[in-house]
Amino acid sequence: MKLNFLEEFGRYLILLKTMFAPPENFTMYRKETFRQMHDIGVGSLSIIGLIAFFIGAVTAVQFAYQLEGSFIPSYYIGYIVRDSTIIELAPTISCLVLAGKVGSNIAAEIGGMRQKEQIDALEIMGVNTAAYLVGPKIFAGCVVIPFLVIIAAGISMAGGYLAAVSSGFVTPNDYLLGLRSFFESYYVFMMIVKAIVFGFILTSIACYKGFYVSGGSIELGKASTQAVVLSNIMILIADYTIALLLT
Amino acid sequence: MIRAIDIRKSFGSNEVLKGISAEFYQGKTNLLIGRSGAGKTVMLKLLVGLMKPTEGTVWYGDTDFTALNKHQKKAIRQDIGMLFQGNALFDSLTVEENVRFPLDMFTKMTKKEKLDRVNFCLDRVTLAGNNHKYPGEISGGMQKRVGIARAIVLEPKYLFCDEPNSGLDPKTSIVIDELIREITIDNNITTIINTHDMNSVMEIGDNIALLHLGELAWVGNKSEVMESDNQLLQDFIFASPFLQRLRRQFVDKS
């Protein structure tokens, strides 16, 4: 069944609306939410940490290369790594990666449940499947992803430190001075806003694509891919919109 | 009792069910039979409310199920148990957790009460002691029985079974059929089974409805199958030459 964009968007909104229903059993929903928080948070720490480390390292090395022969003091390396990480790299790159890791996982999990009739089984029991399967995932994403992004920002700055200092571009003291210079706490607020919005986008789109999957394993694979691609596009659009609104 | 009145269902221009009216009785195993593509699964999904009919109504007792809103349907659904063709067990939960799931979600029973109820249901389906196994660790027949245990754990008034014998050997199929029949009689519930298994028809068919190309082709019970001269029924039940010879011998003798 092919749907046009407006029909798809309408169905997405209806799914989100259905999600806001009183839970049949609060304890079960709480358990499911904690399970999702663990899966999204702990399950993504290593990949986010690895990527954040190299992003910080590359940013530091690239900027240090640009500074060579200029009159700009070397402690700016720390300052640039910090601000570029906080404003853009930590939330956006982390969430693009999470859209691939968490988003595809969610779409496959819910889609698999649809194909194995587990969602039908829940509906027959009288469970609000949108609320029970989608709600905890979106809530967990919106809560845990900001923490992942904060951790990513910290690791990125540490990566920048190790790369810049070990390569001799900057002294440890200068790098740390740069990290502390011209600090605007508002940028941290922006980072957290971005993380929450991106977290919502990537989890809700993945849930939507998985929830309405029909057919066999090929369709499930397609839904999973679509979830990742669409989430990435929407994250980039949201990134631009937030940048316009908050700066 | 469940009644379907003039049920029609179309997908685009393809009319899958063409005005089916049927009654399914309490305390009996009601069978929906027919060849693949006859519309059995669609009919079953319409009866449990997973699909909406294009036309027609479904009645649970005196309640028009098709006219209810989502919240009203929820109340009736807690009286429904369903065994799915693929069992629909949650892979990440143990047998005990699977059976306990409806109790966790809908009751305020204590842990002990839940465990007692789960153990009773597992015992009922002869799976006592398998509480901590995962669905992937047990056979297809055992998975079916776990599905039945989960379906009856809330003591439903209505039990739906979609192809309960698919993928099972004939011996296990008979065990599952007998189990469903016993539960139906013991609990005096309305059971509707969607099947194309001839053994089921002849063993547990208290009330049989034959669907053919979306239409109701025959209604009767297992003892009427042999004598019926309905060609569609005979073609379906006695599909192989061997079974046709057996039937001829039976008719000649009687």
Coordinates of C-alpha atoms in Angstrom, one line a residue:
Chain A
M1 CA 0.0 0.0 0.0
K2 CA 1.6 3.2 -1.1
L3 CA 0.8 6.3 0.9
N4 CA 1.5 9.9 0.0
F5 CA 3.4 12.2 2.3
L6 CA 0.4 13.8 3.9
E7 CA -1.3 10.4 4.6
E8 CA 2.0 9.1 6.1
F9 CA 2.4 12.3 8.2
G10 CA -1.3 12.0 9.3
R11 CA -0.8 8.4 10.3
Y12 CA 2.4 9.3 12.2
L13 CA 0.5 12.0 14.2
I14 CA -2.4 9.6 14.9
L15 CA 0.1 7.1 16.3
L16 CA 1.6 9.7 18.5
K17 CA -1.9 10.8 19.7
T18 CA -2.9 7.2 20.5
M19 CA 0.3 6.9 22.6
F20 CA -1.1 9.5 25.1
A21 CA -3.6 7.2 26.8
P22 CA -3.7 6.2 30.4
P23 CA -1.6 3.1 30.9
E24 CA -3.4 -0.2 31.7
N25 CA -0.8 -0.8 34.4
F26 CA 1.7 1.8 35.4
T27 CA 4.3 -0.7 36.8
M28 CA 4.5 -2.5 33.4
Y29 CA 5.0 0.7 31.5
R30 CA 7.7 1.8 34.0
K31 CA 9.5 -1.5 33.7
E32 CA 9.4 -1.2 29.9
T33 CA 10.6 2.4 30.0
F34 CA 13.6 1.4 32.2
R35 CA 14.4 -1.5 29.9
Q36 CA 14.4 0.9 26.9
M37 CA 16.5 3.4 28.8
H38 CA 19.1 0.7 29.4
D39 CA 19.0 -0.5 25.8
I40 CA 19.3 2.9 24.3
G41 CA 21.7 4.4 26.9
V42 CA 24.1 1.6 28.0
G43 CA 23.8 -0.1 24.6
S44 CA 25.0 3.0 22.8
L45 CA 27.7 4.3 25.1
S46 CA 30.7 2.6 23.4
I47 CA 29.9 3.6 19.9
I48 CA 29.0 7.2 20.9
G49 CA 32.2 7.4 23.0
L50 CA 34.4 6.1 20.2
I51 CA 32.9 8.5 17.6
A52 CA 33.0 11.5 20.0
F53 CA 36.7 10.8 20.8
F54 CA 37.7 10.9 17.2
I55 CA 35.5 13.9 16.4
G56 CA 37.2 15.9 19.1
A57 CA 40.6 14.6 18.0
V58 CA 40.1 15.5 14.4
T59 CA 38.6 18.9 15.2
A60 CA 41.6 19.8 17.4
V61 CA 44.2 18.6 14.8
Q62 CA 42.4 20.3 11.9
F63 CA 42.1 23.6 13.8
A64 CA 45.7 23.4 15.0
Y65 CA 46.8 23.0 11.4
Q66 CA 44.8 26.1 10.4
L67 CA 46.4 28.1 13.2
E68 CA 49.9 27.3 12.1
G69 CA 51.8 30.4 11.1
S70 CA 49.0 32.7 12.3
F71 CA 48.9 35.1 15.3
I72 CA 45.9 33.4 16.9
P73 CA 47.0 32.0 20.3
S74 CA 47.1 28.2 20.5
Y75 CA 44.7 28.0 23.5
Y76 CA 42.0 28.8 20.9
I77 CA 42.2 25.1 20.0
G78 CA 40.6 24.2 23.2
Y79 CA 38.0 26.9 22.8
I80 CA 37.1 25.9 19.3
V81 CA 36.9 22.2 20.1
R82 CA 34.6 23.0 23.1
D83 CA 32.2 25.3 21.2
S84 CA 32.0 23.3 18.0
T85 CA 31.4 20.1 20.1
I86 CA 28.8 21.6 22.3
I87 CA 26.9 23.6 19.7
E88 CA 27.0 21.2 16.8
L89 CA 29.1 18.1 16.7
A90 CA 28.1 16.3 19.9
P91 CA 24.3 16.6 19.5
T92 CA 24.1 16.3 15.7
I93 CA 26.7 13.7 14.9
S94 CA 25.8 11.6 18.0
C95 CA 22.1 11.6 17.0
L96 CA 22.9 10.8 13.4
V97 CA 24.8 7.8 14.6
L98 CA 22.1 6.9 17.1
A99 CA 19.5 7.1 14.3
G100 CA 21.5 4.3 12.6
K101 CA 22.0 2.3 15.8
V102 CA 19.0 2.8 17.9
G103 CA 16.6 3.8 15.1
S104 CA 17.1 0.7 13.1
N105 CA 17.0 -1.5 16.2
I106 CA 13.7 0.0 17.3
A107 CA 12.1 -0.3 13.8
A108 CA 13.3 -3.9 13.5
E109 CA 12.1 -4.8 17.0
I110 CA 8.6 -3.4 16.5
G111 CA 8.4 -4.5 12.9
G112 CA 9.4 -8.0 14.0
M113 CA 6.7 -8.0 16.6
R114 CA 4.2 -7.0 14.0
Q115 CA 5.2 -9.8 11.7
K116 CA 5.1 -12.4 14.4
E117 CA 1.6 -11.3 15.4
Q118 CA 2.8 -10.2 18.8
I119 CA 1.3 -6.8 18.4
D120 CA -2.0 -8.4 17.4
A121 CA -1.8 -10.6 20.5
L122 CA -1.3 -7.5 22.7
E123 CA -4.3 -5.8 21.0
I124 CA -6.5 -8.8 21.6
M125 CA -5.5 -8.8 25.2
G126 CA -6.8 -5.2 25.3
V127 CA -3.4 -3.5 25.6
N128 CA -3.0 -0.1 23.9
T129 CA -0.1 -1.2 21.7
A130 CA 0.9 2.3 20.6
A131 CA 1.1 3.4 24.3
Y132 CA 2.9 0.3 25.5
L133 CA 5.3 -0.2 22.6
V134 CA 5.9 3.3 21.3
G135 CA 5.5 5.5 24.4
P136 CA 8.3 4.0 26.6
K137 CA 10.7 4.1 23.6
I138 CA 10.1 7.8 22.8
F139 CA 10.2 8.8 26.5
A140 CA 13.4 6.8 27.1
G141 CA 15.0 8.3 24.0
C142 CA 14.1 11.9 25.1
V143 CA 15.5 11.3 28.5
V144 CA 18.6 9.2 27.8
I145 CA 19.9 10.7 24.6
P146 CA 20.6 14.1 26.2
F147 CA 22.8 12.3 28.7
L148 CA 24.6 10.4 25.9
V149 CA 25.2 13.7 24.1
I150 CA 26.6 15.3 27.3
I151 CA 28.9 12.4 27.7
A152 CA 29.8 12.6 24.0
A153 CA 30.7 16.3 24.4
G154 CA 33.0 15.5 27.4
I155 CA 34.7 12.6 25.5
S156 CA 35.1 14.8 22.4
M157 CA 36.9 17.5 24.4
A158 CA 39.1 14.8 26.0
G159 CA 39.8 13.4 22.5
G160 CA 40.8 16.9 21.4
Y161 CA 43.1 17.3 24.4
L162 CA 44.9 14.0 23.8
A163 CA 45.3 14.6 20.0
A164 CA 46.4 18.3 20.3
V165 CA 48.7 17.8 23.2
S166 CA 50.3 14.6 22.1
S167 CA 51.0 16.1 18.7
G168 CA 52.6 19.1 20.3
F169 CA 50.2 21.6 18.9
V170 CA 49.3 23.0 22.3
T171 CA 50.4 22.7 25.9
P172 CA 48.1 21.0 28.3
N173 CA 47.6 24.2 30.2
D174 CA 46.8 26.2 27.1
Y175 CA 44.3 23.6 26.0
L176 CA 42.6 23.7 29.4
L177 CA 42.7 27.5 29.3
G178 CA 40.9 27.4 25.9
L179 CA 38.3 25.0 27.3
R180 CA 37.5 27.6 30.0
S181 CA 37.6 30.7 27.9
F182 CA 34.6 32.6 26.7
F183 CA 32.2 30.0 28.0
E184 CA 28.5 30.6 27.3
S185 CA 26.2 28.3 29.3
Y186 CA 23.5 29.1 26.8
Y187 CA 25.3 26.8 24.3
V188 CA 24.8 23.9 26.7
F189 CA 21.1 24.7 26.8
M190 CA 21.1 24.6 23.0
M191 CA 22.9 21.3 23.0
I192 CA 20.3 19.8 25.4
V193 CA 17.4 21.2 23.4
K194 CA 18.8 19.7 20.2
A195 CA 19.4 16.3 21.9
I196 CA 15.8 16.1 23.2
V197 CA 14.4 17.1 19.8
F198 CA 16.7 14.7 17.9
G199 CA 15.9 12.0 20.4
F200 CA 12.2 12.4 19.8
I201 CA 12.7 12.4 16.0
L202 CA 14.8 9.3 15.8
T203 CA 12.8 7.2 18.2
S204 CA 9.3 8.3 17.0
I205 CA 10.1 7.8 13.3
A206 CA 11.7 4.4 14.0
C207 CA 8.6 3.4 16.0
Y208 CA 6.3 4.6 13.3
K209 CA 8.1 2.7 10.5
G210 CA 8.3 -0.5 12.6
F211 CA 4.7 -0.3 13.8
Y212 CA 3.2 -0.1 10.3
V213 CA 5.4 -2.6 8.5
S214 CA 3.7 -5.2 6.5
G215 CA 5.0 -8.1 4.4
G216 CA 8.1 -10.2 5.0
S217 CA 11.7 -9.8 5.9
I218 CA 12.5 -7.6 2.8
E219 CA 9.8 -5.1 3.9
L220 CA 11.2 -5.2 7.4
G221 CA 14.6 -4.4 6.1
K222 CA 13.2 -1.6 4.0
A223 CA 11.3 -0.1 6.9
S224 CA 14.4 -0.2 9.0
T225 CA 16.5 1.6 6.3
Q226 CA 13.7 4.1 5.8
A227 CA 13.6 4.8 9.5
V228 CA 17.3 5.6 9.5
V229 CA 17.3 7.7 6.3
L230 CA 14.2 9.7 7.2
S231 CA 15.4 10.3 10.8
N232 CA 18.7 11.6 9.4
I233 CA 17.0 14.0 7.1
M234 CA 14.6 15.2 9.8
I235 CA 17.5 15.6 12.3
L236 CA 19.4 17.8 9.8
I237 CA 16.3 19.9 9.1
A238 CA 15.5 20.2 12.8
D239 CA 19.2 21.1 13.5
Y240 CA 18.9 24.0 11.0
T241 CA 15.6 25.1 12.4
I242 CA 16.8 25.1 16.0
A243 CA 19.9 27.0 14.9
L244 CA 17.7 29.7 13.4
L245 CA 15.4 29.8 16.4
L246 CA 17.9 29.8 19.2
T247 CA 20.7 31.9 17.9
Chain B
M1 CA -22.5 -17.0 21.9
I2 CA -21.1 -15.0 19.0
R3 CA -23.1 -14.2 15.9
A4 CA -21.8 -12.8 12.6
I5 CA -24.5 -11.2 10.5
D6 CA -24.1 -10.5 6.8
I7 CA -20.4 -9.9 7.1
R8 CA -18.7 -8.4 4.0
K9 CA -15.1 -7.4 3.7
S10 CA -13.3 -5.9 0.7
F11 CA -9.7 -4.9 0.2
G12 CA -9.9 -2.4 -2.6
S13 CA -11.9 -4.0 -5.4
N14 CA -11.3 -7.5 -4.0
E15 CA -14.3 -8.7 -2.0
V16 CA -12.9 -11.4 0.4
L17 CA -16.0 -12.1 2.4
K18 CA -19.4 -11.9 0.6
G19 CA -22.1 -11.7 3.2
I20 CA -21.4 -14.4 5.7
S21 CA -23.9 -15.0 8.6
A22 CA -23.0 -17.6 11.1
E23 CA -23.5 -18.5 14.8
F24 CA -20.9 -19.8 17.2
Y25 CA -22.2 -21.5 20.3
Q26 CA -21.1 -21.5 23.9
G27 CA -19.6 -24.7 25.3
K28 CA -18.9 -26.0 21.8
T29 CA -15.8 -26.0 19.5
N30 CA -16.9 -24.0 16.5
L31 CA -14.8 -24.6 13.4
L32 CA -14.2 -22.3 10.5
I33 CA -12.9 -24.5 7.7
G34 CA -12.0 -23.9 4.1
R35 CA -9.2 -24.0 1.6
S36 CA -6.4 -21.5 1.7
G37 CA -7.7 -18.2 0.5
A38 CA -11.3 -19.0 1.5
G39 CA -11.3 -16.0 3.9
K40 CA -11.0 -17.9 7.2
T41 CA -8.3 -15.7 8.7
V42 CA -10.0 -12.5 7.6
M43 CA -13.2 -13.8 9.2
L44 CA -11.5 -14.6 12.4
K45 CA -9.8 -11.2 12.5
L46 CA -13.2 -9.5 11.9
L47 CA -14.7 -11.6 14.8
V48 CA -12.0 -10.5 17.3
G49 CA -12.0 -6.9 16.0
L50 CA -8.5 -6.8 14.5
M51 CA -10.3 -5.7 11.3
K52 CA -13.5 -3.8 10.6
P53 CA -16.1 -5.3 8.3
T54 CA -17.0 -3.3 5.2
E55 CA -20.6 -4.3 6.0
G56 CA -22.3 -6.4 8.6
T57 CA -22.2 -6.8 12.4
V58 CA -20.6 -9.1 15.0
W59 CA -22.5 -9.8 18.2
Y60 CA -21.0 -11.0 21.5
G61 CA -24.1 -12.1 23.3
D62 CA -26.5 -9.1 23.1
T63 CA -23.7 -6.6 22.4
D64 CA -23.0 -5.3 18.9
F65 CA -19.2 -5.5 18.9
T66 CA -18.8 -3.6 15.7
A67 CA -20.7 -0.6 17.1
L68 CA -18.5 -0.3 20.1
N69 CA -15.8 2.4 20.5
K70 CA -12.2 1.6 21.3
H71 CA -12.7 1.7 25.1
Q72 CA -15.9 -0.4 25.1
K73 CA -14.2 -3.0 22.9
K74 CA -11.3 -3.1 25.4
A75 CA -13.7 -4.4 28.1
I76 CA -14.9 -7.3 25.8
R77 CA -11.3 -8.0 24.7
Q78 CA -10.4 -8.9 28.2
D79 CA -12.9 -11.7 27.9
I80 CA -11.1 -13.0 24.8
G81 CA -8.2 -15.3 24.6
M82 CA -6.5 -16.1 21.3
L83 CA -4.0 -18.7 20.1
F84 CA -2.2 -17.4 17.1
Q85 CA -0.9 -19.5 14.1
G86 CA 2.7 -18.6 14.9
N87 CA 2.0 -18.6 18.7
A88 CA 2.9 -14.9 19.0
L89 CA 4.9 -15.6 22.2
F90 CA 7.3 -12.9 23.4
D91 CA 10.8 -14.3 22.6
S92 CA 12.5 -12.3 25.3
L93 CA 10.2 -13.6 28.1
T94 CA 10.3 -17.0 29.7
V95 CA 7.3 -19.4 29.5
E96 CA 6.2 -18.2 32.9
E97 CA 6.5 -14.5 32.0
N98 CA 4.6 -15.1 28.8
V99 CA 1.7 -16.7 30.6
R100 CA 1.8 -14.2 33.4
F101 CA 1.9 -11.2 31.0
P102 CA -2.0 -10.6 30.9
L103 CA -2.1 -11.0 34.7
D104 CA 0.7 -8.4 35.2
M105 CA -1.1 -6.1 32.8
F106 CA -4.7 -6.4 33.9
T107 CA -5.0 -7.7 37.4
K108 CA -4.0 -6.6 40.9
M109 CA -3.2 -10.1 42.0
T110 CA -0.2 -10.7 44.4
K111 CA 2.9 -12.3 43.1
K112 CA 1.9 -15.6 44.8
E113 CA -1.6 -15.5 43.3
K114 CA -0.2 -14.9 39.9
L115 CA 2.3 -17.7 40.2
D116 CA -0.4 -20.1 41.4
R117 CA -2.6 -19.1 38.4
V118 CA 0.3 -19.5 35.9
N119 CA 1.2 -22.9 37.4
F120 CA -2.4 -24.0 37.2
C121 CA -2.6 -23.0 33.5
L122 CA 0.8 -24.6 32.7
D123 CA -0.4 -27.7 34.5
R124 CA -3.6 -27.6 32.5
V125 CA -1.7 -27.7 29.3
T126 CA 0.7 -30.4 30.7
L127 CA 3.7 -28.0 30.8
A128 CA 4.3 -27.9 34.5
G129 CA 7.9 -27.4 35.4
N130 CA 8.8 -25.6 32.2
N131 CA 8.4 -22.1 33.7
H132 CA 11.9 -20.8 33.1
K133 CA 12.4 -22.0 29.6
Y134 CA 12.3 -19.5 26.7
P135 CA 10.1 -20.0 23.7
G136 CA 13.1 -20.7 21.5
E137 CA 14.1 -23.6 23.8
I138 CA 10.9 -25.6 23.5
S139 CA 9.2 -27.5 20.6
G140 CA 6.5 -26.2 18.3
G141 CA 3.8 -28.3 20.1
M142 CA 5.0 -27.0 23.5
Q143 CA 4.9 -23.4 22.2
K144 CA 1.3 -24.0 21.1
R145 CA 0.5 -25.2 24.6
V146 CA 2.1 -22.1 26.1
G147 CA 0.0 -20.0 23.7
I148 CA -3.1 -21.8 25.0
A149 CA -2.0 -21.3 28.6
R150 CA -1.6 -17.6 28.0
A151 CA -4.9 -17.4 26.2
I152 CA -6.8 -19.0 29.1
V153 CA -4.9 -17.3 32.0
L154 CA -7.5 -14.6 32.4
E155 CA -10.4 -17.1 32.2
P156 CA -11.8 -15.8 29.0
K157 CA -15.4 -16.3 27.8
Y158 CA -14.3 -16.6 24.2
L159 CA -11.3 -18.5 22.8
F160 CA -10.1 -18.0 19.3
C161 CA -7.6 -20.3 17.7
D162 CA -6.0 -19.5 14.3
E163 CA -4.7 -22.7 12.7
P164 CA -3.7 -24.3 16.0
N165 CA -2.3 -27.4 14.2
S166 CA -0.2 -25.7 11.6
G167 CA 3.3 -27.0 11.6
L168 CA 2.5 -29.9 14.0
D169 CA 2.7 -33.6 13.4
P170 CA -0.6 -35.5 13.4
K171 CA -0.2 -36.9 16.9
T172 CA 0.6 -33.5 18.5
S173 CA -2.2 -32.0 16.5
I174 CA -4.7 -34.4 18.1
V175 CA -3.3 -33.6 21.6
I176 CA -3.8 -29.8 20.9
D177 CA -7.3 -30.4 19.6
E178 CA -8.2 -32.5 22.6
L179 CA -6.8 -29.9 24.9
I180 CA -8.8 -27.1 23.3
R181 CA -12.0 -29.2 23.4
E182 CA -11.5 -30.0 27.1
I183 CA -10.9 -26.4 28.0
T184 CA -14.0 -25.4 26.0
I185 CA -16.2 -27.9 27.8
D186 CA -14.7 -27.5 31.3
N187 CA -14.9 -23.7 31.2
N188 CA -18.1 -23.6 29.1
I189 CA -16.6 -21.0 26.7
T190 CA -17.3 -20.1 23.1
T191 CA -14.4 -21.4 21.1
I192 CA -13.8 -20.6 17.4
I193 CA -11.1 -22.5 15.6
N194 CA -9.9 -21.6 12.2
T195 CA -8.5 -24.7 10.6
H196 CA -8.0 -26.7 7.4
D197 CA -7.0 -29.8 9.3
M198 CA -9.3 -32.7 8.5
N199 CA -8.5 -34.5 11.7
S200 CA -9.7 -31.5 13.7
V201 CA -13.0 -31.4 11.7
M202 CA -13.7 -35.1 12.4
E203 CA -12.6 -35.1 16.0
I204 CA -13.8 -31.8 17.6
G205 CA -16.1 -30.3 15.1
D206 CA -19.2 -29.5 17.2
N207 CA -20.3 -26.8 14.8
I208 CA -18.6 -26.4 11.5
A209 CA -18.8 -23.6 9.0
L210 CA -17.2 -24.2 5.6
L211 CA -16.1 -21.1 3.7
H212 CA -15.5 -21.2 0.0
L213 CA -14.3 -18.2 -2.0
G214 CA -15.7 -15.8 0.7
E215 CA -19.1 -17.4 0.9
L216 CA -20.6 -19.8 3.5
A217 CA -20.8 -23.1 1.7
W218 CA -22.0 -25.5 4.4
V219 CA -22.9 -25.6 8.1
G220 CA -23.2 -28.7 10.2
N221 CA -21.3 -30.9 12.7
K222 CA -18.8 -33.7 12.5
S223 CA -21.4 -36.4 12.4
E224 CA -23.1 -34.8 9.4
V225 CA -19.9 -34.6 7.4
M226 CA -19.9 -38.2 6.2
E227 CA -23.5 -38.1 5.0
S228 CA -23.5 -34.7 3.5
D229 CA -23.7 -34.6 -0.3
N230 CA -22.3 -31.0 -0.5
Q231 CA -19.7 -31.4 -3.1
L232 CA -17.5 -28.5 -1.8
L233 CA -17.4 -30.1 1.6
Q234 CA -16.6 -33.5 0.2
D235 CA -13.9 -32.0 -2.0
F236 CA -12.4 -30.3 1.0
I237 CA -12.6 -33.0 3.6
F238 CA -11.9 -36.0 1.4
A239 CA -9.3 -34.3 -0.8
S240 CA -7.1 -37.3 -1.5
P241 CA -8.1 -40.4 -3.6
F242 CA -7.4 -42.6 -0.5
L243 CA -9.8 -40.6 1.6
Q244 CA -12.4 -40.6 -1.1
R245 CA -12.2 -44.5 -1.3
L246 CA -12.6 -44.6 2.5
R247 CA -15.7 -42.4 2.4
R248 CA -17.2 -44.6 -0.4
Q249 CA -16.7 -47.7 1.7
F250 CA -18.3 -45.9 4.7
V251 CA -21.3 -44.8 2.6
D252 CA -21.7 -48.3 1.0
K253 CA -21.6 -50.0 4.5
S254 CA -24.1 -47.6 6.0

